[in-house]
Amino acid sequence: MKKIFLILFLAISGNFVYSQCSTEVVVDSVSVLPNGDVIVAWQASPDVGIVSYDIYMHNPFTTANDSLSSTNTATLFYIIPYDTIIKYQIHEVGIVANCGAGIGISPVGGNYHNTIELTQTINICGASVNLTWNAYNDFNSGVNVLYNVYVNINGGGFLLVGTTNLLTYTYAGLSIGTNYQFFVRAIENSGLGPFTSSSNLVNVAGNFLKNPSFLYLFTGTVIDSSQILVEFYVDTTADIKYYNIKRALSADTIFSTINTVTNYHGIDPFIEYYDESVDAKNNSYLYQIEAINQCNQTKIISNIGKTMLLTVSSDLPSATNMLSWNFYEGWQGNVKEYQIYRLSKNDLSYNLIASILASTTTNTYLDDVSNELLGTGEFCYKVLAIEDNTVHIDNLPMATSSSNEYCVKHEPFVYIGNAFEPLSLFNPTFKPSAIFYDLSTYLFSIYDRWGHKVFETNNRDEGWNGKQNNSGNNLPLGAYIYLLKFKTTNGDDFQKRGTVTLIR
């Protein structure tokens, strides 16, 4: 009887020990699904008599182990809805084997796994995103974890873009108008597996600083000797903080910033700037515009505009003025022609006197002013460069650029012979040839050697024919004294005295 009781006791005792849920359930991983739900996966427990697997959470408020739900023994994973995750602020979950009432559950708390929480910080200045996440250190294989970083661009499917053992990764080259999704996958055994855990998805919209698509220096044109107008056209849709106006002497091409134009909402894309710290009569200048964004980065630099420097040299004997200038540089359409303008006596504005095609590569012009007898003797010039036909952004017109104004003065030029022969076919009268004087003040007189006046006129076209007052008797051959008087264009008295020989 005792033997039967002992056998029955041992059988019952053995069955009780064997049925206890004593083995901790091995959790493979905890991952976040694309919709925010969390999936927990585990390995089957070797214990027998298991009636269910229970999902537990670590309560962040009470620090207690709270049961969330349970599954049947055939299921080795469980999905926790996103709403539940948010409601209970779940960050750590674990699995226990439940062997039923009166027997108990496997140990709880030792196999909790954290989810990987991925966050992002956008660097608008670097057009990049910095991804950071917490470590996944719950693999049974240890903490030697490799992290793969994945990106989905505009819904085109996830691509592996980087691997790291760190907890941060920077993705560069973000583009405006492009949508990105990222997640991180932890792989145990330094990437060998087999188990993995994935983070949540983070979305990054391409709302970054927009770079300008163009910046065009329309023209640099001389207003006067101390002022140059610089006009440039900007992309107002771009995220630009200000525009640097840069200048250099054309001789050394070393640019320096002379001023800035601050960008503002609603700014006119066609910007004018007057540079009033120049010596345009003696220098040609180079201009360039630099666009700076909110990150103080140079995003685009314009074309160069080179102003024209005009110089004029006068030749009194030939009554000519030689103009020379440097070519204008920088236009998209290059230069079509150079127009020559002159301002002289009684002119209220400059008059076009010549046009030179730029294709001739000529940058000089000789102006003959010998016929300008009624002129003041002072001539002012400008050269206007005309842009050749081209298609500009937003249908901007063809540009022009003016040189500096350059004035030269012709003092009275007088030619008087020293002999004449009244009976000659070639030289029958004696008179001076002069230009650039006031006709109303002209007086030409002839005296004999005793100082008697034999001829006088205030008509510049009338000469002495060798007779007394041009109508009396022929005067004897010999030396006579002439006196020429008039006022210069400046109002100064001009007088020239000399001798002429009358030949018969």
mmCIF file of N, CA and C in Angstrom, residues 99-191:
data_model
loop_
_atom_site.group_PDB
_atom_site.id
_atom_site.type_symbol
_atom_site.label_atom_id
_atom_site.label_comp_id
_atom_site.label_asym_id
_atom_site.label_seq_id
_atom_site.Cartn_x
_atom_site.Cartn_y
_atom_site.Cartn_z
ATOM 1 N N CYS A 99 1.344 28.835 -18.014
ATOM 2 C CA CYS A 99 1.025 27.411 -17.901
ATOM 3 C C CYS A 99 -0.308 27.150 -17.209
ATOM 4 N N GLY A 100 -1.094 28.158 -17.008
ATOM 5 C CA GLY A 100 -2.435 27.981 -16.476
ATOM 6 C C GLY A 100 -2.531 28.267 -15.000
ATOM 7 N N ALA A 101 -3.768 28.273 -14.532
ATOM 8 C CA ALA A 101 -4.044 28.590 -13.143
ATOM 9 C C ALA A 101 -3.434 27.549 -12.220
ATOM 10 N N GLY A 102 -2.872 28.005 -11.150
ATOM 11 C CA GLY A 102 -2.285 27.117 -10.161
ATOM 12 C C GLY A 102 -0.868 26.732 -10.481
ATOM 13 N N ILE A 103 -0.409 27.011 -11.699
ATOM 14 C CA ILE A 103 0.962 26.662 -12.085
ATOM 15 C C ILE A 103 1.811 27.924 -12.225
ATOM 16 N N GLY A 104 1.249 28.946 -12.954
ATOM 17 C CA GLY A 104 1.949 30.227 -13.040
ATOM 18 C C GLY A 104 2.529 30.515 -14.417
ATOM 19 N N ILE A 105 3.360 31.508 -14.418
ATOM 20 C CA ILE A 105 3.942 31.984 -15.669
ATOM 21 C C ILE A 105 5.450 31.965 -15.574
ATOM 22 N N SER A 106 6.072 32.041 -16.731
ATOM 23 C CA SER A 106 7.534 32.097 -16.756
ATOM 24 C C SER A 106 7.993 33.455 -16.228
ATOM 25 N N PRO A 107 9.283 33.605 -15.896
ATOM 26 C CA PRO A 107 9.784 34.876 -15.335
ATOM 27 C C PRO A 107 9.464 36.061 -16.253
ATOM 28 N N VAL A 108 9.134 37.184 -15.649
ATOM 29 C CA VAL A 108 8.790 38.377 -16.399
ATOM 30 C C VAL A 108 9.728 39.517 -15.998
ATOM 31 N N GLY A 109 10.074 40.347 -16.967
ATOM 32 C CA GLY A 109 10.913 41.516 -16.678
ATOM 33 C C GLY A 109 12.331 41.379 -17.157
ATOM 34 N N GLY A 110 12.845 40.166 -17.198
ATOM 35 C CA GLY A 110 14.228 39.977 -17.615
ATOM 36 C C GLY A 110 14.414 40.004 -19.116
ATOM 37 N N ASN A 111 13.328 39.839 -19.846
ATOM 38 C CA ASN A 111 13.450 39.795 -21.310
ATOM 39 C C ASN A 111 12.741 40.963 -21.986
ATOM 40 N N TYR A 112 12.630 42.078 -21.292
ATOM 41 C CA TYR A 112 12.033 43.262 -21.912
ATOM 42 C C TYR A 112 12.923 43.801 -23.029
ATOM 43 N N HIS A 113 12.256 44.206 -24.098
ATOM 44 C CA HIS A 113 12.977 44.815 -25.221
ATOM 45 C C HIS A 113 12.443 46.234 -25.451
ATOM 46 N N ASN A 114 13.373 47.125 -25.719
ATOM 47 C CA ASN A 114 12.995 48.501 -26.079
ATOM 48 C C ASN A 114 12.776 48.593 -27.589
ATOM 49 N N THR A 115 11.858 49.449 -27.998
ATOM 50 C CA THR A 115 11.757 49.787 -29.424
ATOM 51 C C THR A 115 12.855 50.773 -29.790
ATOM 52 N N ILE A 116 13.168 50.842 -31.064
ATOM 53 C CA ILE A 116 14.116 51.845 -31.565
ATOM 54 C C ILE A 116 13.317 53.068 -31.977
ATOM 55 N N GLU A 117 13.582 54.172 -31.334
ATOM 56 C CA GLU A 117 12.888 55.410 -31.676
ATOM 57 C C GLU A 117 13.828 56.287 -32.525
ATOM 58 N N LEU A 118 13.438 56.456 -33.755
ATOM 59 C CA LEU A 118 14.237 57.255 -34.697
ATOM 60 C C LEU A 118 13.698 58.687 -34.727
ATOM 61 N N THR A 119 14.600 59.654 -34.618
ATOM 62 C CA THR A 119 14.230 61.070 -34.726
ATOM 63 C C THR A 119 15.113 61.742 -35.771
ATOM 64 N N GLN A 120 14.663 62.909 -36.219
ATOM 65 C CA GLN A 120 15.415 63.602 -37.258
ATOM 66 C C GLN A 120 15.507 65.092 -36.960
ATOM 67 N N THR A 121 16.613 65.692 -37.390
ATOM 68 C CA THR A 121 16.818 67.135 -37.301
ATOM 69 C C THR A 121 17.311 67.616 -38.658
ATOM 70 N N ILE A 122 16.567 68.529 -39.255
ATOM 71 C CA ILE A 122 16.907 69.014 -40.597
ATOM 72 C C ILE A 122 17.907 70.157 -40.504
ATOM 73 N N ASN A 123 18.920 70.075 -41.312
ATOM 74 C CA ASN A 123 19.896 71.165 -41.450
ATOM 75 C C ASN A 123 19.597 71.876 -42.764
ATOM 76 N N ILE A 124 18.849 72.992 -42.672
ATOM 77 C CA ILE A 124 18.436 73.676 -43.906
ATOM 78 C C ILE A 124 19.630 74.290 -44.625
ATOM 79 N N CYS A 125 20.659 74.647 -43.881
ATOM 80 C CA CYS A 125 21.830 75.258 -44.521
ATOM 81 C C CYS A 125 22.654 74.228 -45.277
ATOM 82 N N GLY A 126 22.669 72.990 -44.750
ATOM 83 C CA GLY A 126 23.430 71.941 -45.413
ATOM 84 C C GLY A 126 22.596 71.061 -46.299
ATOM 85 N N ALA A 127 21.273 71.359 -46.405
ATOM 86 C CA ALA A 127 20.351 70.539 -47.194
ATOM 87 C C ALA A 127 20.517 69.066 -46.825
ATOM 88 N N SER A 128 20.544 68.816 -45.514
ATOM 89 C CA SER A 128 20.757 67.458 -45.028
ATOM 90 C C SER A 128 19.857 67.204 -43.815
ATOM 91 N N VAL A 129 19.761 65.928 -43.431
ATOM 92 C CA VAL A 129 18.995 65.556 -42.246
ATOM 93 C C VAL A 129 19.882 64.686 -41.369
ATOM 94 N N ASN A 130 19.879 64.990 -40.085
ATOM 95 C CA ASN A 130 20.640 64.212 -39.122
ATOM 96 C C ASN A 130 19.685 63.253 -38.412
ATOM 97 N N LEU A 131 19.923 61.953 -38.573
ATOM 98 C CA LEU A 131 19.086 60.908 -37.976
ATOM 99 C C LEU A 131 19.752 60.403 -36.703
ATOM 100 N N THR A 132 18.982 60.301 -35.621
ATOM 101 C CA THR A 132 19.494 59.751 -34.362
ATOM 102 C C THR A 132 18.491 58.748 -33.812
ATOM 103 N N TRP A 133 19.000 57.785 -33.037
ATOM 104 C CA TRP A 133 18.137 56.752 -32.468
ATOM 105 C C TRP A 133 18.788 56.185 -31.201
ATOM 106 N N ASN A 134 17.981 55.540 -30.410
ATOM 107 C CA ASN A 134 18.500 54.885 -29.202
ATOM 108 C C ASN A 134 19.063 53.523 -29.568
ATOM 109 N N ALA A 135 19.964 53.036 -28.728
ATOM 110 C CA ALA A 135 20.599 51.748 -28.999
ATOM 111 C C ALA A 135 19.607 50.603 -28.804
ATOM 112 N N TYR A 136 19.722 49.591 -29.637
ATOM 113 C CA TYR A 136 18.957 48.347 -29.425
ATOM 114 C C TYR A 136 19.945 47.347 -28.847
ATOM 115 N N ASN A 137 19.900 47.217 -27.521
ATOM 116 C CA ASN A 137 20.883 46.377 -26.825
ATOM 117 C C ASN A 137 20.243 45.171 -26.149
ATOM 118 N N ASP A 138 19.121 44.710 -26.720
ATOM 119 C CA ASP A 138 18.373 43.622 -26.085
ATOM 120 C C ASP A 138 18.533 42.278 -26.785
ATOM 121 N N PHE A 139 19.350 42.245 -27.847
ATOM 122 C CA PHE A 139 19.578 40.950 -28.490
ATOM 123 C C PHE A 139 20.273 40.020 -27.510
ATOM 124 N N ASN A 140 19.895 38.730 -27.544
ATOM 125 C CA ASN A 140 20.546 37.747 -26.670
ATOM 126 C C ASN A 140 22.016 37.569 -27.022
ATOM 127 N N SER A 141 22.359 37.922 -28.265
ATOM 128 C CA SER A 141 23.745 37.752 -28.691
ATOM 129 C C SER A 141 24.655 38.850 -28.153
ATOM 130 N N GLY A 142 24.066 39.876 -27.538
ATOM 131 C CA GLY A 142 24.900 40.934 -26.978
ATOM 132 C C GLY A 142 24.654 42.267 -27.650
ATOM 133 N N VAL A 143 25.601 43.174 -27.442
ATOM 134 C CA VAL A 143 25.420 44.562 -27.887
ATOM 135 C C VAL A 143 26.189 44.866 -29.170
ATOM 136 N N ASN A 144 26.773 43.856 -29.798
ATOM 137 C CA ASN A 144 27.480 44.089 -31.070
ATOM 138 C C ASN A 144 26.443 44.168 -32.193
ATOM 139 N N VAL A 145 25.939 45.396 -32.371
ATOM 140 C CA VAL A 145 24.822 45.598 -33.288
ATOM 141 C C VAL A 145 25.260 46.500 -34.439
ATOM 142 N N LEU A 146 24.851 46.142 -35.637
ATOM 143 C CA LEU A 146 25.064 46.985 -36.813
ATOM 144 C C LEU A 146 23.724 47.592 -37.210
ATOM 145 N N TYR A 147 23.746 48.884 -37.563
ATOM 146 C CA TYR A 147 22.517 49.578 -37.944
ATOM 147 C C TYR A 147 22.550 49.910 -39.432
ATOM 148 N N ASN A 148 21.506 49.464 -40.128
ATOM 149 C CA ASN A 148 21.325 49.830 -41.532
ATOM 150 C C ASN A 148 20.323 50.980 -41.624
ATOM 151 N N VAL A 149 20.644 51.949 -42.459
ATOM 152 C CA VAL A 149 19.770 53.111 -42.650
ATOM 153 C C VAL A 149 19.134 53.011 -44.029
ATOM 154 N N TYR A 150 17.820 53.153 -44.084
ATOM 155 C CA TYR A 150 17.071 53.024 -45.327
ATOM 156 C C TYR A 150 16.324 54.322 -45.626
ATOM 157 N N VAL A 151 16.183 54.612 -46.922
ATOM 158 C CA VAL A 151 15.440 55.793 -47.338
ATOM 159 C C VAL A 151 14.493 55.419 -48.477
ATOM 160 N N ASN A 152 13.326 56.036 -48.449
ATOM 161 C CA ASN A 152 12.335 55.909 -49.517
ATOM 162 C C ASN A 152 12.110 57.312 -50.076
ATOM 163 N N ILE A 153 12.404 57.506 -51.369
ATOM 164 C CA ILE A 153 12.304 58.822 -51.994
ATOM 165 C C ILE A 153 11.064 58.868 -52.878
ATOM 166 N N ASN A 154 10.129 59.727 -52.501
ATOM 167 C CA ASN A 154 8.889 59.909 -53.271
ATOM 168 C C ASN A 154 8.163 58.596 -53.525
ATOM 169 N N GLY A 155 8.179 57.705 -52.525
ATOM 170 C CA GLY A 155 7.428 56.455 -52.645
ATOM 171 C C GLY A 155 8.030 55.452 -53.590
ATOM 172 N N GLY A 156 9.287 55.572 -53.895
ATOM 173 C CA GLY A 156 9.913 54.675 -54.861
ATOM 174 C C GLY A 156 10.459 53.397 -54.280
ATOM 175 N N GLY A 157 10.197 53.107 -53.002
ATOM 176 C CA GLY A 157 10.719 51.900 -52.374
ATOM 177 C C GLY A 157 11.949 52.221 -51.542
ATOM 178 N N PHE A 158 12.160 51.444 -50.486
ATOM 179 C CA PHE A 158 13.264 51.712 -49.577
ATOM 180 C C PHE A 158 14.587 51.197 -50.129
ATOM 181 N N LEU A 159 15.609 52.013 -49.961
ATOM 182 C CA LEU A 159 16.950 51.675 -50.405
ATOM 183 C C LEU A 159 17.915 51.821 -49.239
ATOM 184 N N LEU A 160 18.860 50.913 -49.155
ATOM 185 C CA LEU A 160 19.896 51.009 -48.135
ATOM 186 C C LEU A 160 20.862 52.127 -48.522
ATOM 187 N N VAL A 161 21.038 53.097 -47.621
ATOM 188 C CA VAL A 161 21.921 54.233 -47.932
ATOM 189 C C VAL A 161 23.118 54.322 -47.007
ATOM 190 N N GLY A 162 23.143 53.509 -45.940
ATOM 191 C CA GLY A 162 24.292 53.585 -45.049
ATOM 192 C C GLY A 162 24.245 52.551 -43.960
ATOM 193 N N THR A 163 25.399 52.204 -43.436
ATOM 194 C CA THR A 163 25.513 51.304 -42.282
ATOM 195 C C THR A 163 26.441 51.953 -41.273
ATOM 196 N N THR A 164 26.187 51.683 -39.986
ATOM 197 C CA THR A 164 27.005 52.292 -38.942
ATOM 198 C C THR A 164 26.851 51.518 -37.642
ATOM 199 N N ASN A 165 27.857 51.601 -36.795
ATOM 200 C CA ASN A 165 27.772 51.080 -35.434
ATOM 201 C C ASN A 165 27.405 52.176 -34.450
ATOM 202 N N LEU A 166 27.289 53.394 -34.963
ATOM 203 C CA LEU A 166 26.946 54.534 -34.127
ATOM 204 C C LEU A 166 25.433 54.683 -34.039
ATOM 205 N N LEU A 167 25.009 55.700 -33.336
ATOM 206 C CA LEU A 167 23.579 55.949 -33.167
ATOM 207 C C LEU A 167 23.149 57.215 -33.880
ATOM 208 N N THR A 168 23.869 57.547 -34.923
ATOM 209 C CA THR A 168 23.533 58.747 -35.700
ATOM 210 C C THR A 168 24.005 58.564 -37.128
ATOM 211 N N TYR A 169 23.302 59.220 -38.036
ATOM 212 C CA TYR A 169 23.666 59.144 -39.454
ATOM 213 C C TYR A 169 23.164 60.414 -40.135
ATOM 214 N N THR A 170 23.995 61.002 -40.999
ATOM 215 C CA THR A 170 23.617 62.217 -41.725
ATOM 216 C C THR A 170 23.399 61.887 -43.194
ATOM 217 N N TYR A 171 22.228 62.244 -43.670
ATOM 218 C CA TYR A 171 21.890 62.051 -45.082
ATOM 219 C C TYR A 171 21.898 63.420 -45.759
ATOM 220 N N ALA A 172 22.772 63.586 -46.737
ATOM 221 C CA ALA A 172 22.938 64.877 -47.411
ATOM 222 C C ALA A 172 22.327 64.842 -48.808
ATOM 223 N N GLY A 173 22.183 66.037 -49.375
ATOM 224 C CA GLY A 173 21.684 66.151 -50.740
ATOM 225 C C GLY A 173 20.182 66.200 -50.854
ATOM 226 N N LEU A 174 19.509 66.679 -49.808
ATOM 227 C CA LEU A 174 18.060 66.815 -49.884
ATOM 228 C C LEU A 174 17.677 67.844 -50.942
ATOM 229 N N SER A 175 16.593 67.571 -51.643
ATOM 230 C CA SER A 175 16.142 68.448 -52.720
ATOM 231 C C SER A 175 14.780 69.028 -52.401
ATOM 232 N N ILE A 176 14.588 70.255 -52.839
ATOM 233 C CA ILE A 176 13.305 70.923 -52.632
ATOM 234 C C ILE A 176 12.219 70.202 -53.426
ATOM 235 N N GLY A 177 11.031 70.023 -52.793
ATOM 236 C CA GLY A 177 9.911 69.388 -53.477
ATOM 237 C C GLY A 177 9.969 67.877 -53.454
ATOM 238 N N THR A 178 10.952 67.290 -52.762
ATOM 239 C CA THR A 178 11.099 65.845 -52.683
ATOM 240 C C THR A 178 10.732 65.370 -51.282
ATOM 241 N N ASN A 179 10.017 64.244 -51.199
ATOM 242 C CA ASN A 179 9.614 63.681 -49.918
ATOM 243 C C ASN A 179 10.451 62.441 -49.602
ATOM 244 N N TYR A 180 10.887 62.347 -48.362
ATOM 245 C CA TYR A 180 11.760 61.262 -47.928
ATOM 246 C C TYR A 180 11.142 60.554 -46.720
ATOM 247 N N GLN A 181 11.368 59.233 -46.630
ATOM 248 C CA GLN A 181 11.040 58.440 -45.443
ATOM 249 C C GLN A 181 12.287 57.662 -45.048
ATOM 250 N N PHE A 182 12.540 57.606 -43.749
ATOM 251 C CA PHE A 182 13.717 56.896 -43.259
ATOM 252 C C PHE A 182 13.300 55.913 -42.159
ATOM 253 N N PHE A 183 14.039 54.805 -42.066
ATOM 254 C CA PHE A 183 13.970 53.963 -40.883
ATOM 255 C C PHE A 183 15.322 53.288 -40.707
ATOM 256 N N VAL A 184 15.551 52.802 -39.485
ATOM 257 C CA VAL A 184 16.815 52.145 -39.136
ATOM 258 C C VAL A 184 16.515 50.717 -38.709
ATOM 259 N N ARG A 185 17.337 49.800 -39.187
ATOM 260 C CA ARG A 185 17.182 48.391 -38.804
ATOM 261 C C ARG A 185 18.436 47.936 -38.066
ATOM 262 N N ALA A 186 18.236 47.424 -36.828
ATOM 263 C CA ALA A 186 19.338 46.878 -36.039
ATOM 264 C C ALA A 186 19.495 45.401 -36.365
ATOM 265 N N ILE A 187 20.743 44.973 -36.571
ATOM 266 C CA ILE A 187 21.022 43.572 -36.907
ATOM 267 C C ILE A 187 22.042 43.050 -35.887
ATOM 268 N N GLU A 188 21.689 41.930 -35.240
ATOM 269 C CA GLU A 188 22.578 41.414 -34.198
ATOM 270 C C GLU A 188 23.842 40.804 -34.819
ATOM 271 N N ASN A 189 24.787 40.487 -33.903
ATOM 272 C CA ASN A 189 26.053 39.869 -34.315
ATOM 273 C C ASN A 189 26.788 40.703 -35.366
ATOM 274 N N SER A 190 26.790 42.028 -35.133
ATOM 275 C CA SER A 190 27.508 42.965 -36.019
ATOM 276 C C SER A 190 27.069 42.842 -37.471
ATOM 277 N N GLY A 191 25.782 42.582 -37.650
ATOM 278 C CA GLY A 191 25.237 42.527 -38.995
ATOM 279 C C GLY A 191 25.069 41.138 -39.547
#
